[in-house]
mmCIF file of C-alpha atoms in Angstrom:
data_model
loop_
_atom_site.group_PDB
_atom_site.id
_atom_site.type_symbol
_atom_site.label_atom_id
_atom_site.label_comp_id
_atom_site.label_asym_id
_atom_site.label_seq_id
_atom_site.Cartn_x
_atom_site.Cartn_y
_atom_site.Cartn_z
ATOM 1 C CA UNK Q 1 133.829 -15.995 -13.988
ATOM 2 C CA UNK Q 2 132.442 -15.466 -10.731
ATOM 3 C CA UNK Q 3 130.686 -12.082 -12.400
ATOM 4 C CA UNK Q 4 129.207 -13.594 -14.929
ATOM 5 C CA UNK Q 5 127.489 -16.291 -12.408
ATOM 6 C CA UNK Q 6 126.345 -13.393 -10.920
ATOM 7 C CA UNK Q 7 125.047 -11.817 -13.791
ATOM 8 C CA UNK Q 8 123.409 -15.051 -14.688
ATOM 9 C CA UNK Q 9 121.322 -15.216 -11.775
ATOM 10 C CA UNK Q 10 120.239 -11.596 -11.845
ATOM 11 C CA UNK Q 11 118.675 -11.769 -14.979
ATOM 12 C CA UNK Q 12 116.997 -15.133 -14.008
ATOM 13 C CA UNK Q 13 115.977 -13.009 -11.036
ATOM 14 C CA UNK Q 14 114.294 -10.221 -12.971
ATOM 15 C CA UNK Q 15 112.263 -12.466 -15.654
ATOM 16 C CA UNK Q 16 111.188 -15.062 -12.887
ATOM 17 C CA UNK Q 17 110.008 -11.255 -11.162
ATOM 18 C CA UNK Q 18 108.730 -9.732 -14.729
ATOM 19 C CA UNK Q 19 106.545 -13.399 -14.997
ATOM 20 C CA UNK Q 20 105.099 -13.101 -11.891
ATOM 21 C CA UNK Q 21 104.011 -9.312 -12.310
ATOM 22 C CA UNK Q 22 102.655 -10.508 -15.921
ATOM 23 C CA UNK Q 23 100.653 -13.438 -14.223
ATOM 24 C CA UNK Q 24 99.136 -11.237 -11.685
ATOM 25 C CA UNK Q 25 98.229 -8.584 -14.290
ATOM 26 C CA UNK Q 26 96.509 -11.078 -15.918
ATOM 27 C CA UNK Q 27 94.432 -12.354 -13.135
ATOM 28 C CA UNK Q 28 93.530 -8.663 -12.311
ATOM 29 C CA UNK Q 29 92.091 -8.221 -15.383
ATOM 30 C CA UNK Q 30 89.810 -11.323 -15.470
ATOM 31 C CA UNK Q 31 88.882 -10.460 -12.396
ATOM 32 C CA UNK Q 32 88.422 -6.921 -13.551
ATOM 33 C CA UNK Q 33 86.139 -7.333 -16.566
ATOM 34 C CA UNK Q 34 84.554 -10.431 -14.455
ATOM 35 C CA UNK Q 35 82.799 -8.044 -11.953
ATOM 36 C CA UNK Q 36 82.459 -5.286 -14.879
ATOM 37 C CA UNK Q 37 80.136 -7.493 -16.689
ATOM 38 C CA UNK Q 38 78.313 -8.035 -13.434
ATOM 39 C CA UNK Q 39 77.496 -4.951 -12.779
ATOM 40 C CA UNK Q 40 77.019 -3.764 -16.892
ATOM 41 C CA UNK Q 41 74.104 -6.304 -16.328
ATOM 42 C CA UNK Q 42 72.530 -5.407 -12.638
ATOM 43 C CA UNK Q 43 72.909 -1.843 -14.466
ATOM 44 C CA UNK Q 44 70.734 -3.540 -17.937
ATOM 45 C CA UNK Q 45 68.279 -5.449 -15.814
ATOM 46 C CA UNK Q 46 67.718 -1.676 -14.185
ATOM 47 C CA UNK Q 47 67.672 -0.532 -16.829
ATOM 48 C CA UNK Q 48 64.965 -2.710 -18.378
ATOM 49 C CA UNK Q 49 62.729 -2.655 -15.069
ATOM 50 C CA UNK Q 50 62.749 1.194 -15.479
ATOM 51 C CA UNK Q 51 62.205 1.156 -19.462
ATOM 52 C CA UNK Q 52 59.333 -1.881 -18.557
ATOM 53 C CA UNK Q 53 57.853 0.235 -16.355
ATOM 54 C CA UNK Q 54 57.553 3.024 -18.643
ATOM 55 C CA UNK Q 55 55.471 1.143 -22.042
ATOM 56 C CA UNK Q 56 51.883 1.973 -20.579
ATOM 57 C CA UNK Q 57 52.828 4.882 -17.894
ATOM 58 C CA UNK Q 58 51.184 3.151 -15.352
ATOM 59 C CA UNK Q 59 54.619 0.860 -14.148
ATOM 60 C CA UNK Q 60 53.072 -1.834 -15.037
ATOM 61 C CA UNK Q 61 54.429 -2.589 -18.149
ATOM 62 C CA UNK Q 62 54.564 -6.428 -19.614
ATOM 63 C CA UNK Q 63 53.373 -7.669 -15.946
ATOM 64 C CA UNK Q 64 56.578 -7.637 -14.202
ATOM 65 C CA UNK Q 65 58.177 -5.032 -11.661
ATOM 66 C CA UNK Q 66 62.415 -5.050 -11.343
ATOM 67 C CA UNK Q 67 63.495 -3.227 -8.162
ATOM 68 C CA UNK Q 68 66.868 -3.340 -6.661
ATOM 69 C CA UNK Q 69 68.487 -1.855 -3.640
ATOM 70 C CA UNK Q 70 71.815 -1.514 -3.068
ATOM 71 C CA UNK Q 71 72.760 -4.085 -0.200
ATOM 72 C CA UNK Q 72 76.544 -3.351 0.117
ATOM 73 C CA UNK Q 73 75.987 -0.658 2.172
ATOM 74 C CA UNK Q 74 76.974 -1.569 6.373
ATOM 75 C CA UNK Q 75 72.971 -0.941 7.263
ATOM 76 C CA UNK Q 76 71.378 -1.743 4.854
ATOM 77 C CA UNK Q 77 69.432 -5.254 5.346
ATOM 78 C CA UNK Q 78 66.482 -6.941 3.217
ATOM 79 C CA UNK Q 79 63.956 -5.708 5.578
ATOM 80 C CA UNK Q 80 65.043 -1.983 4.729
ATOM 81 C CA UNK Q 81 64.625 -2.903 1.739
ATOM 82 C CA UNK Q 82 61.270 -4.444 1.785
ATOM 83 C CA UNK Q 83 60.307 -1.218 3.691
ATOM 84 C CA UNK Q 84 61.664 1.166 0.570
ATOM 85 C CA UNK Q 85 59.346 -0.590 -1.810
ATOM 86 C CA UNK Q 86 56.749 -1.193 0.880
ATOM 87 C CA UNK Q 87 56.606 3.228 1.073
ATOM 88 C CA UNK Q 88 57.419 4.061 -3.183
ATOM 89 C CA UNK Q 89 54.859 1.257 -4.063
ATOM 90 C CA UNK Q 90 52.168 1.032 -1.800
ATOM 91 C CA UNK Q 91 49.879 -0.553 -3.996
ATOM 92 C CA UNK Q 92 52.326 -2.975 -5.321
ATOM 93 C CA UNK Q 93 50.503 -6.288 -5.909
ATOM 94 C CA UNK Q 94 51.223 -10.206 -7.296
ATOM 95 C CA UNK Q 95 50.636 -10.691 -10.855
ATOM 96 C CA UNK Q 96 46.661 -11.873 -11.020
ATOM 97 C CA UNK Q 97 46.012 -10.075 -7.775
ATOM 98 C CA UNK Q 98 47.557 -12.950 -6.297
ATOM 99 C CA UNK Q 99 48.404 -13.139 -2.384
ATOM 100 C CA UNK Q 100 51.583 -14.713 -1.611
ATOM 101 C CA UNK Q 101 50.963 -17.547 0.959
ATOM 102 C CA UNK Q 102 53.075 -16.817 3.939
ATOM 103 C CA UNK Q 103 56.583 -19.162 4.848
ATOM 104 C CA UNK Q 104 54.598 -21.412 7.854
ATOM 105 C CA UNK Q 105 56.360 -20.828 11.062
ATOM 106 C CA UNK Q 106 58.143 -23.583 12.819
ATOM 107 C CA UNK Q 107 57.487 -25.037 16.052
ATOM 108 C CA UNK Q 108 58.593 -23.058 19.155
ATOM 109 C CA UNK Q 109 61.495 -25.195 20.838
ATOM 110 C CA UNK Q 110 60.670 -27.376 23.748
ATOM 111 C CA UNK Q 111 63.718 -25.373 25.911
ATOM 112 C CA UNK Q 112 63.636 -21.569 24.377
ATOM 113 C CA UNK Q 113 67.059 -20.078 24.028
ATOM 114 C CA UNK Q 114 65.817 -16.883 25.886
ATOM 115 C CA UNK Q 115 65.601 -18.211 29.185
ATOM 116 C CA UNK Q 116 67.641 -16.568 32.302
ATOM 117 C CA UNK Q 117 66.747 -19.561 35.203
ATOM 118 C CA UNK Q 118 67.034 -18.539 38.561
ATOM 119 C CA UNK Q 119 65.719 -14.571 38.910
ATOM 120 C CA UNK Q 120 65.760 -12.683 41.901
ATOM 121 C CA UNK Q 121 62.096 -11.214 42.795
ATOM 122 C CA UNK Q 122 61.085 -8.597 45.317
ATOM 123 C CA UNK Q 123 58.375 -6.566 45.912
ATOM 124 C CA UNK Q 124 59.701 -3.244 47.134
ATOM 125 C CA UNK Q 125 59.730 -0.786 44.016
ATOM 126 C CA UNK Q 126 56.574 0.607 43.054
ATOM 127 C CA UNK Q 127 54.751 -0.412 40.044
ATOM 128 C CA UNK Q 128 52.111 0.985 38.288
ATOM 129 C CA UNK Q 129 50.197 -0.169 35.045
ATOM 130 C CA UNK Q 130 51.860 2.805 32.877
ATOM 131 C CA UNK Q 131 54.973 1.182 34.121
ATOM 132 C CA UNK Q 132 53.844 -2.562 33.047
ATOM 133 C CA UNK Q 133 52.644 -1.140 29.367
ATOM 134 C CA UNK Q 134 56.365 0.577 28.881
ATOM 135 C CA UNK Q 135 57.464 -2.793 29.795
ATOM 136 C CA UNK Q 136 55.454 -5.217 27.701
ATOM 137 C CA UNK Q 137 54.638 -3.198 24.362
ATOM 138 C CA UNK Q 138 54.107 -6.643 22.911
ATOM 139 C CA UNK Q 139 51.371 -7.392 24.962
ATOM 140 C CA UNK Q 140 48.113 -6.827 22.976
ATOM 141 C CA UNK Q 141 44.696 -5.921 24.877
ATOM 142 C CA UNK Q 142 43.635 -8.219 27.170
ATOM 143 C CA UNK Q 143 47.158 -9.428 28.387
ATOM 144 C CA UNK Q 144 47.414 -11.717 25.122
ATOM 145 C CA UNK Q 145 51.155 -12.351 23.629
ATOM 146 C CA UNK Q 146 52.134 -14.674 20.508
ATOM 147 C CA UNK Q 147 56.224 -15.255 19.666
ATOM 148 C CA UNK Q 148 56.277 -14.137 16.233
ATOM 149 C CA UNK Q 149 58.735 -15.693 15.308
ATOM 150 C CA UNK Q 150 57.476 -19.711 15.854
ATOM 151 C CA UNK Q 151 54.236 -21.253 16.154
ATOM 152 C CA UNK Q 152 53.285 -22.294 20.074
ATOM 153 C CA UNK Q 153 52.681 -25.950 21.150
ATOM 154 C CA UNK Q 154 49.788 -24.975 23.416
ATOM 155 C CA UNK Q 155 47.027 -22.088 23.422
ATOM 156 C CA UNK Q 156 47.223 -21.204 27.337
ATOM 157 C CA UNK Q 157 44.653 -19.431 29.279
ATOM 158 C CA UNK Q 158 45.982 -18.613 32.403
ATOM 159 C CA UNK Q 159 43.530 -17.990 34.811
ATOM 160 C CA UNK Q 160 43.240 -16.094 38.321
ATOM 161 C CA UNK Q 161 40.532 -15.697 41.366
ATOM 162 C CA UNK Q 162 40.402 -12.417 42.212
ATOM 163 C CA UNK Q 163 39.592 -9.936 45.165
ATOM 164 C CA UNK Q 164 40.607 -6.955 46.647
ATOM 165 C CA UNK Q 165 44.437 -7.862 45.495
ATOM 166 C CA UNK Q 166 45.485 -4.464 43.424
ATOM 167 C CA UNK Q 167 48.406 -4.223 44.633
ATOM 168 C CA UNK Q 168 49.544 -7.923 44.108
ATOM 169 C CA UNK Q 169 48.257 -8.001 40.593
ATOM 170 C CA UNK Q 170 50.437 -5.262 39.508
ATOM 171 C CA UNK Q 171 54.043 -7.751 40.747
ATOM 172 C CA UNK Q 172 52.175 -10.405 39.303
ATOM 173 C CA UNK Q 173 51.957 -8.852 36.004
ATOM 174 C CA UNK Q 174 55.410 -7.037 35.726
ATOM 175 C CA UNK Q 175 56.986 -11.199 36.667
ATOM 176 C CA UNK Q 176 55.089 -13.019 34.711
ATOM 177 C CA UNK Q 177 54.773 -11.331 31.326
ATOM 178 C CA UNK Q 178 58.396 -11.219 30.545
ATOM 179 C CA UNK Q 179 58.724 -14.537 31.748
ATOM 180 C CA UNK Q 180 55.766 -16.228 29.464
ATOM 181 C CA UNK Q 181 57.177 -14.149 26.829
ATOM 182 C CA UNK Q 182 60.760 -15.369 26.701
ATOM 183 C CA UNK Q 183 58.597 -18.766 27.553
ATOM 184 C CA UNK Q 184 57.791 -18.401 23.957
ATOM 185 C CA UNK Q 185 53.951 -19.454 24.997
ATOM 186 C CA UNK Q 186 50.310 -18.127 22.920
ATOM 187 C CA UNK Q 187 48.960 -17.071 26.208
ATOM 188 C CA UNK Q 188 45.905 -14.605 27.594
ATOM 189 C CA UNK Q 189 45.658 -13.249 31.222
ATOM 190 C CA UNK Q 190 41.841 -13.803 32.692
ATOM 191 C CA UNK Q 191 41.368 -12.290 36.471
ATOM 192 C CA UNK Q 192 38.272 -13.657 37.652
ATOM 193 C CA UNK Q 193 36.881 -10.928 39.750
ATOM 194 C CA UNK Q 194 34.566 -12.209 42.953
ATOM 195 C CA UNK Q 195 31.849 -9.219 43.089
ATOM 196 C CA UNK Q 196 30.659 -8.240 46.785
ATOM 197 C CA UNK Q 197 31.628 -9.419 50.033
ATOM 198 C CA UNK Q 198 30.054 -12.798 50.213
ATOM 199 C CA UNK Q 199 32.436 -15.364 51.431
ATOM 200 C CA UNK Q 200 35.184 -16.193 48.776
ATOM 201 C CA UNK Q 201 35.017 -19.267 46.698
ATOM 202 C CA UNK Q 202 38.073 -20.032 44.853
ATOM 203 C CA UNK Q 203 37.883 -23.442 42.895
ATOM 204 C CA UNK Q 204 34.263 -22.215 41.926
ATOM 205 C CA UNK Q 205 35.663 -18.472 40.307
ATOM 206 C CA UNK Q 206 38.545 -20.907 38.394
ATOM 207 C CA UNK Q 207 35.879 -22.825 36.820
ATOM 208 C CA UNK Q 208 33.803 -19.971 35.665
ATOM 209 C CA UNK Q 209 37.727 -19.013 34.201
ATOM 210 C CA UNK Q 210 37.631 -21.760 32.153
ATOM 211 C CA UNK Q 211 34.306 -21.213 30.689
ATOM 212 C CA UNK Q 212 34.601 -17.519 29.875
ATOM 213 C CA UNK Q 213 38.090 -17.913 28.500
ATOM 214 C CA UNK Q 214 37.299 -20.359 25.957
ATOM 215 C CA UNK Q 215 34.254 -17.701 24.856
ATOM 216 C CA UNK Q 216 37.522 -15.659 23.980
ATOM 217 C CA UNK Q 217 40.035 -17.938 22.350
ATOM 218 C CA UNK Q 218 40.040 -22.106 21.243
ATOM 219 C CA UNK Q 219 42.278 -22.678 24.762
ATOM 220 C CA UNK Q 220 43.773 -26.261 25.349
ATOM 221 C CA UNK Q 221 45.725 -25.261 28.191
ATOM 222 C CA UNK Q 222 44.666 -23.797 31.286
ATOM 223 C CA UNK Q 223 46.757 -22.465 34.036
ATOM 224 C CA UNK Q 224 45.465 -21.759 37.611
ATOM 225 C CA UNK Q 225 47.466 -19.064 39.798
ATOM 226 C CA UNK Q 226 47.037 -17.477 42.752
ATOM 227 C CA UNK Q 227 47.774 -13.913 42.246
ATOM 228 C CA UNK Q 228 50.343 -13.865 45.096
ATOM 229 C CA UNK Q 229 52.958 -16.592 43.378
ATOM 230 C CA UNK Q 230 55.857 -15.639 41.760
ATOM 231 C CA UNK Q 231 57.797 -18.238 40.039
ATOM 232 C CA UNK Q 232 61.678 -17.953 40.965
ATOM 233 C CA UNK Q 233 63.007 -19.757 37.735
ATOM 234 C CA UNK Q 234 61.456 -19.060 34.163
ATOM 235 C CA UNK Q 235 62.437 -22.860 33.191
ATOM 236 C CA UNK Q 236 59.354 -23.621 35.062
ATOM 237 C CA UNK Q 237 57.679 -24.034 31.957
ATOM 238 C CA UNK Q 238 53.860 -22.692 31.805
ATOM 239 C CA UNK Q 239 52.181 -24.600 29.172
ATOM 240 C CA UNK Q 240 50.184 -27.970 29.505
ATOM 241 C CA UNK Q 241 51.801 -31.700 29.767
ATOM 242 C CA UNK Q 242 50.986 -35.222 29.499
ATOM 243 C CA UNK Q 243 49.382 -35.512 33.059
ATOM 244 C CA UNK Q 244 48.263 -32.789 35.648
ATOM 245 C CA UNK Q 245 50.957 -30.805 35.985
ATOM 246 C CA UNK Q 246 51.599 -28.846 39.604
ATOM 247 C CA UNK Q 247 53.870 -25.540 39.165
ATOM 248 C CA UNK Q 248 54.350 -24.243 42.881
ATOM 249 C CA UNK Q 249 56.128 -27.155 44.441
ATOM 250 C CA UNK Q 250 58.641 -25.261 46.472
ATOM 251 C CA UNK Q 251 57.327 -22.277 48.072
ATOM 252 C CA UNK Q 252 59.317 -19.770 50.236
ATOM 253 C CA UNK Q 253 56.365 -19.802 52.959
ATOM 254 C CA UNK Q 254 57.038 -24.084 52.804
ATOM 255 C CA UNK Q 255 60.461 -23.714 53.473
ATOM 256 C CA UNK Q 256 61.160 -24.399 49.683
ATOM 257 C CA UNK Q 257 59.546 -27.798 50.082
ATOM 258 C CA UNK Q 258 56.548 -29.683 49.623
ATOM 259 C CA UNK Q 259 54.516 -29.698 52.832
ATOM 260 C CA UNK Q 260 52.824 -32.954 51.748
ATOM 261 C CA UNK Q 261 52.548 -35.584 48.391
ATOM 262 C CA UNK Q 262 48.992 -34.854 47.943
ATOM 263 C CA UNK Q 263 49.592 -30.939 47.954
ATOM 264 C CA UNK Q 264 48.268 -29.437 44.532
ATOM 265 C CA UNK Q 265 47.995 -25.687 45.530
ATOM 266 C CA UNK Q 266 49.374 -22.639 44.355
ATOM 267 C CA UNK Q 267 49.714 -22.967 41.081
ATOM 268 C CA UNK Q 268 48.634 -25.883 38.652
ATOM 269 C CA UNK Q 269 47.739 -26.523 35.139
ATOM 270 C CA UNK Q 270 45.482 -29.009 33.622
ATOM 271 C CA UNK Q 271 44.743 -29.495 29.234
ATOM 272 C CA UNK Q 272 41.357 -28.941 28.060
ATOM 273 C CA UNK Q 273 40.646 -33.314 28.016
ATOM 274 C CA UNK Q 274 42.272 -33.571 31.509
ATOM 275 C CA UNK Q 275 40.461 -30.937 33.354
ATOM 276 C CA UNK Q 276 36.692 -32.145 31.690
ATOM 277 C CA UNK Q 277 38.059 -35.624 32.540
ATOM 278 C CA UNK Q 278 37.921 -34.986 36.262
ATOM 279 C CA UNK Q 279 34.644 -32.461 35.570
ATOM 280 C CA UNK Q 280 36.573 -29.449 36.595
ATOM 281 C CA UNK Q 281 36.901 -28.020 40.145
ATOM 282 C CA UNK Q 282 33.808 -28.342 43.280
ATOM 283 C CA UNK Q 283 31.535 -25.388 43.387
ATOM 284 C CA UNK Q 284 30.913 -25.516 46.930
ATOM 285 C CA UNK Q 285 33.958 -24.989 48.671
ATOM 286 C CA UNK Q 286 33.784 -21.273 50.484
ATOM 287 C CA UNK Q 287 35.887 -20.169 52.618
ATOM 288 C CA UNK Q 288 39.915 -20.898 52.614
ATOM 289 C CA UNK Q 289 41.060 -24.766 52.545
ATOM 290 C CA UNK Q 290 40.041 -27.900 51.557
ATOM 291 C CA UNK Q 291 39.697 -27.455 47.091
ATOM 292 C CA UNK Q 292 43.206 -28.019 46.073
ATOM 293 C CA UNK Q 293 42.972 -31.769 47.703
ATOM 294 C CA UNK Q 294 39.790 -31.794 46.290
ATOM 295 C CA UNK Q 295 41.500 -31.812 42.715
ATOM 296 C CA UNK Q 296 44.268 -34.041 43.511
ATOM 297 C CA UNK Q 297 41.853 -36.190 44.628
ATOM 298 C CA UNK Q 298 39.867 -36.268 41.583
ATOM 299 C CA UNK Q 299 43.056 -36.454 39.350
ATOM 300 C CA UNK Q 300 43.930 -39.598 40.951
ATOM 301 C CA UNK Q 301 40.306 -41.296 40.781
ATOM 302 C CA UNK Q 302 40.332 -40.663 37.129
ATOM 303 C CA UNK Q 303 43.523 -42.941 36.989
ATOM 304 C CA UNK Q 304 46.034 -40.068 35.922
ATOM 305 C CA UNK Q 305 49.208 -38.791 37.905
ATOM 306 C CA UNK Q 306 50.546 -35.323 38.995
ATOM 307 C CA UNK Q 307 53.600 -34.028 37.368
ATOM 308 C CA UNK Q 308 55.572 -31.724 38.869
ATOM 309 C CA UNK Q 309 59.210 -29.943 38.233
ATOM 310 C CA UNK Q 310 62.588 -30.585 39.730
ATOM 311 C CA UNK Q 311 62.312 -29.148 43.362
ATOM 312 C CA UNK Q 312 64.995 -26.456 42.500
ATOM 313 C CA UNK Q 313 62.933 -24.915 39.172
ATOM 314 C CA UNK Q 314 59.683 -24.950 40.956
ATOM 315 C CA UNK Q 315 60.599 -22.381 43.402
ATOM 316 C CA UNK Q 316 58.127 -19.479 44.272
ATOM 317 C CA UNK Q 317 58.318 -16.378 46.287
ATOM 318 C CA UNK Q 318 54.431 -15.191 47.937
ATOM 319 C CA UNK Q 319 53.654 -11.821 48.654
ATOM 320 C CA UNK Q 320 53.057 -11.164 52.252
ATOM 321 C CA UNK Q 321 49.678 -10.254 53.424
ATOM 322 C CA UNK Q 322 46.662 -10.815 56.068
ATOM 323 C CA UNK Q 323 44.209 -13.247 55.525
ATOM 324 C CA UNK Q 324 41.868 -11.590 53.514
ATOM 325 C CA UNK Q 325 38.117 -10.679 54.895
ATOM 326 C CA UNK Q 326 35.509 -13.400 54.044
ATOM 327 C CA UNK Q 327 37.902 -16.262 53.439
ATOM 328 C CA UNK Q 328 38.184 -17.901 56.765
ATOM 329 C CA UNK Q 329 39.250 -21.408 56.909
ATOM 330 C CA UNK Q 330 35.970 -24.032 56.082
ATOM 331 C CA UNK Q 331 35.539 -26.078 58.498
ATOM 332 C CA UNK Q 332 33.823 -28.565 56.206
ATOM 333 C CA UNK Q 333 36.592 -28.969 54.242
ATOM 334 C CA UNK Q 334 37.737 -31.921 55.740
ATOM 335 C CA UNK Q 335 34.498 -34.144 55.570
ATOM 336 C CA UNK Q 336 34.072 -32.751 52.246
ATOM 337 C CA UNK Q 337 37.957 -34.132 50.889
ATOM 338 C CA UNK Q 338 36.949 -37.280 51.889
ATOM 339 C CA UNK Q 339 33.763 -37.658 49.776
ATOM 340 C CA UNK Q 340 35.335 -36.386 46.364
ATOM 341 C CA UNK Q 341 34.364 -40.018 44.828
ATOM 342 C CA UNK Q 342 30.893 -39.227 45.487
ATOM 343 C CA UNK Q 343 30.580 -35.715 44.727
ATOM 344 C CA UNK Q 344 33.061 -35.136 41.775
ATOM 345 C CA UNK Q 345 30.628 -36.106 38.742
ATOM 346 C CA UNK Q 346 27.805 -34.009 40.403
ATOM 347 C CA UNK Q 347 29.995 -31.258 41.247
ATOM 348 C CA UNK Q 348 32.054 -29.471 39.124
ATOM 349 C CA UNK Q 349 32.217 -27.631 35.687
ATOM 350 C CA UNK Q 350 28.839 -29.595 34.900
ATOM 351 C CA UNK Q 351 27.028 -27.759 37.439
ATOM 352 C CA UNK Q 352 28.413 -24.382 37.559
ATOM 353 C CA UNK Q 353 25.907 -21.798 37.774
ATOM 354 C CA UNK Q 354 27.115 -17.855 37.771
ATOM 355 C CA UNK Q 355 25.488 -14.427 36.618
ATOM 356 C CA UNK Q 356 28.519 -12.766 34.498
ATOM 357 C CA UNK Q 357 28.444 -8.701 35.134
ATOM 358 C CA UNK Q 358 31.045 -7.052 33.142
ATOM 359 C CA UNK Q 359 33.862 -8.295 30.755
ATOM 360 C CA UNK Q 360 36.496 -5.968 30.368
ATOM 361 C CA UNK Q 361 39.737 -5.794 28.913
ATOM 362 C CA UNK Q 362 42.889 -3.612 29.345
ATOM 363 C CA UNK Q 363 46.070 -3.393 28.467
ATOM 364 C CA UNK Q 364 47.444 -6.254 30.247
ATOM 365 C CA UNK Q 365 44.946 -8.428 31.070
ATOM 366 C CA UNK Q 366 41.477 -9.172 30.942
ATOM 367 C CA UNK Q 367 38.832 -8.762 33.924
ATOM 368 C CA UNK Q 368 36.042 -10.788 34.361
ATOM 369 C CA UNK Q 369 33.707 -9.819 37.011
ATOM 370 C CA UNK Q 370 31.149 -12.522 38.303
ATOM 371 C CA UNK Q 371 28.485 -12.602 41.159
ATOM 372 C CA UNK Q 372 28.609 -16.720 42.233
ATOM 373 C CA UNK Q 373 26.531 -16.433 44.829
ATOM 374 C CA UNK Q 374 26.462 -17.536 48.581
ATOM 375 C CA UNK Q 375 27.027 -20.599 50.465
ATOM 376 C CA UNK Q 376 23.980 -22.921 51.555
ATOM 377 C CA UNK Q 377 23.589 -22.194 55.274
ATOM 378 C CA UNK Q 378 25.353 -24.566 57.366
ATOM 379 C CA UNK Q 379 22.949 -27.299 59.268
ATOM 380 C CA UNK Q 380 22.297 -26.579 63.214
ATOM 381 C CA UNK Q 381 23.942 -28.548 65.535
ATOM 382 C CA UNK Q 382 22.320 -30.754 68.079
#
């Protein structure tokens, strides 16, 4: 009894086994002649492209090209494939001669995911320009850049006065490119070279900045640097805002701090409307001292506000170095700050008067050099 129980159950065993080896036979071939047909018709569709391309000899055929690439491969992407037709049919074209209108880009984030924060800048490894072009092979002449890959909020020229500073242009550049890059920021780099040895006049060479830059590009953002700046944090964003906007808040010659509320120095930005608004920067301010509070001054007069990042972004490191030659503090500068209400319309952008020598551009950045004359002589005492 018990053996035939046994027996029983055996052979229950074996057809509930034999059932389940039917069943997945079965779904192996649906599956089977599923993907067959599949690729019987990729195989027809070749087929046809090749026998299309073949009824005039010319691969033309009823108007309509068939190319496929085989995608399973581990390397092989759509852009290698775009590239294999790009090279076997050079002169491939729409039907009607027709140009395909490109995907529009969308907007560059407000925060780009590329950025590092705090970085850690010194100024003891040599650079040289070969150096800076291995580094930046994105930059185009002229020190422009454009993310390809999303369209810019702002068009920034960013704009520096210029003498004698080799040495410090070559940090500045090998900083800030990578930085505006990952910034993800439509930018062009304008030096704004001071010809001779007359005494040096800052806010005046940023003005003629402005103008020549916008002979280059439509600029609505313009940002003013010294050349000796380095910003310690690329979430110091350099691009144009609502109000004024004053980069170099905490520099390591400041103790990391701002040395007073009115201080707009450094480095500062101003749109296109803000900076005609106040009519630019004074022309007649030579010598070191006294234009920065000039500005702030006429930002506030025009009823706007400076806006400036948190205290730990805005961080800056300056390269060392002697007073330059020519640039000795004004000693007008003072009287001068405190009659910004009555001098601002007269002076400024509106009145800017310069002879333009030489435009030139290289590889990472453009050069401007500019005679702007010499100050009035200062009235006898007594």
């Amino acid at each position: 009894m018990t053996r035939l129980m046994l027996g029983r159950t055996l052979e229950r065993i074996c057809k509930g086994v034999l059932l389940l080896c039917l069943l997945h036979f079965l779904i192996m071939m649906i599956l089977y002649f599923d993907v067959y047909s599949q690729r019987f018709d990729l195989f027809s569709r070749f087929n046809n492209g090749r026998n299309g391309s073949r009824i005039n000899g010319s691969g033309t055929g009823s108007g309509h090209h068939y190319y496929y690439y085989n995608l399973s491969r581990p390397n092989a992407t759509s852009a290698t494939y775009l590239a294999a037709v790009e090279q076997l049919i050079p002169s491939l074209q729409p039907e009607n001669n027709q140009t395909p209108s490109p995907k529009p880009l969308p907007p560059c984030p407000e925060n780009p995911p590329g950025l590092v924060g705090r970085l850690l800048i010194e100024f003891s490894s040599q650079m040289t320009m070969e150096r800076l072009q291995k580094e930046n092979p994105n930059v185009t002449e002229g020190g422009r850049y454009k993310p390809p890959d999303c369209r810019p909020r702002w068009k920034v020229a960013i704009i520096i006065p210029f003498r004698h500073r080799e040495n410090h242009l070559k940090y500045w550049l090998h900083y800030l490119h990578p930085i505006l890059r990952r910034q993800k920021i439509d930018y062009g780099i304008y030096i704004i070279n001071q010809l001779g040895e007359d005494t040096f006049n800052r806010a005046k060479l940023l003005n003629v900045g402005y103008t020549e830059a916008l002979k280059d590009a439509e600029y609505d953002c313009f940002i003013f640097s010294d050349v000796d700046l380095i910003p310690m944090d690329d979430r110091n964003l350099y691009h144009c805002y609502d109000q004024p906007r004053h980069f170099a808040i905490a520099m390591d010659k400041f103790g990391f701090r701002l040395p007073y509320a009115g201080y707009f120095g450094g480095v500062s930005g101003l749109s296109k409307k803000q900076f005609l608004k106040i009519n630019g920067f004074p022309n007649e301010y030579w010598g070191w001292g006294g234009e920065d509070d000039d500005i702030y001054n006429r930002i506030t007069l025009n009823g706007m506000k400076v806006s400036r990042p948190d205290v730990r972004i805005g961080r800056y490191r300056m390269i060392k170095h002697e007073r330059d030659k020519h640039n000795e503090p004004n000693p007008q500068r003072f009287n001068k700050i405190q009659n910004t209400k009555n001098t601002m319309k007269k002076d400024g952008i509106s009145s800017l008067t310069y002879k333009l020598v030489q435009v030139k551009k290289y590889p990472m950045y453009t050069n401007i050099s500019v005679e702007i004359g010499k100050p009035p002589p200062r009235p006898i005492k007594g």
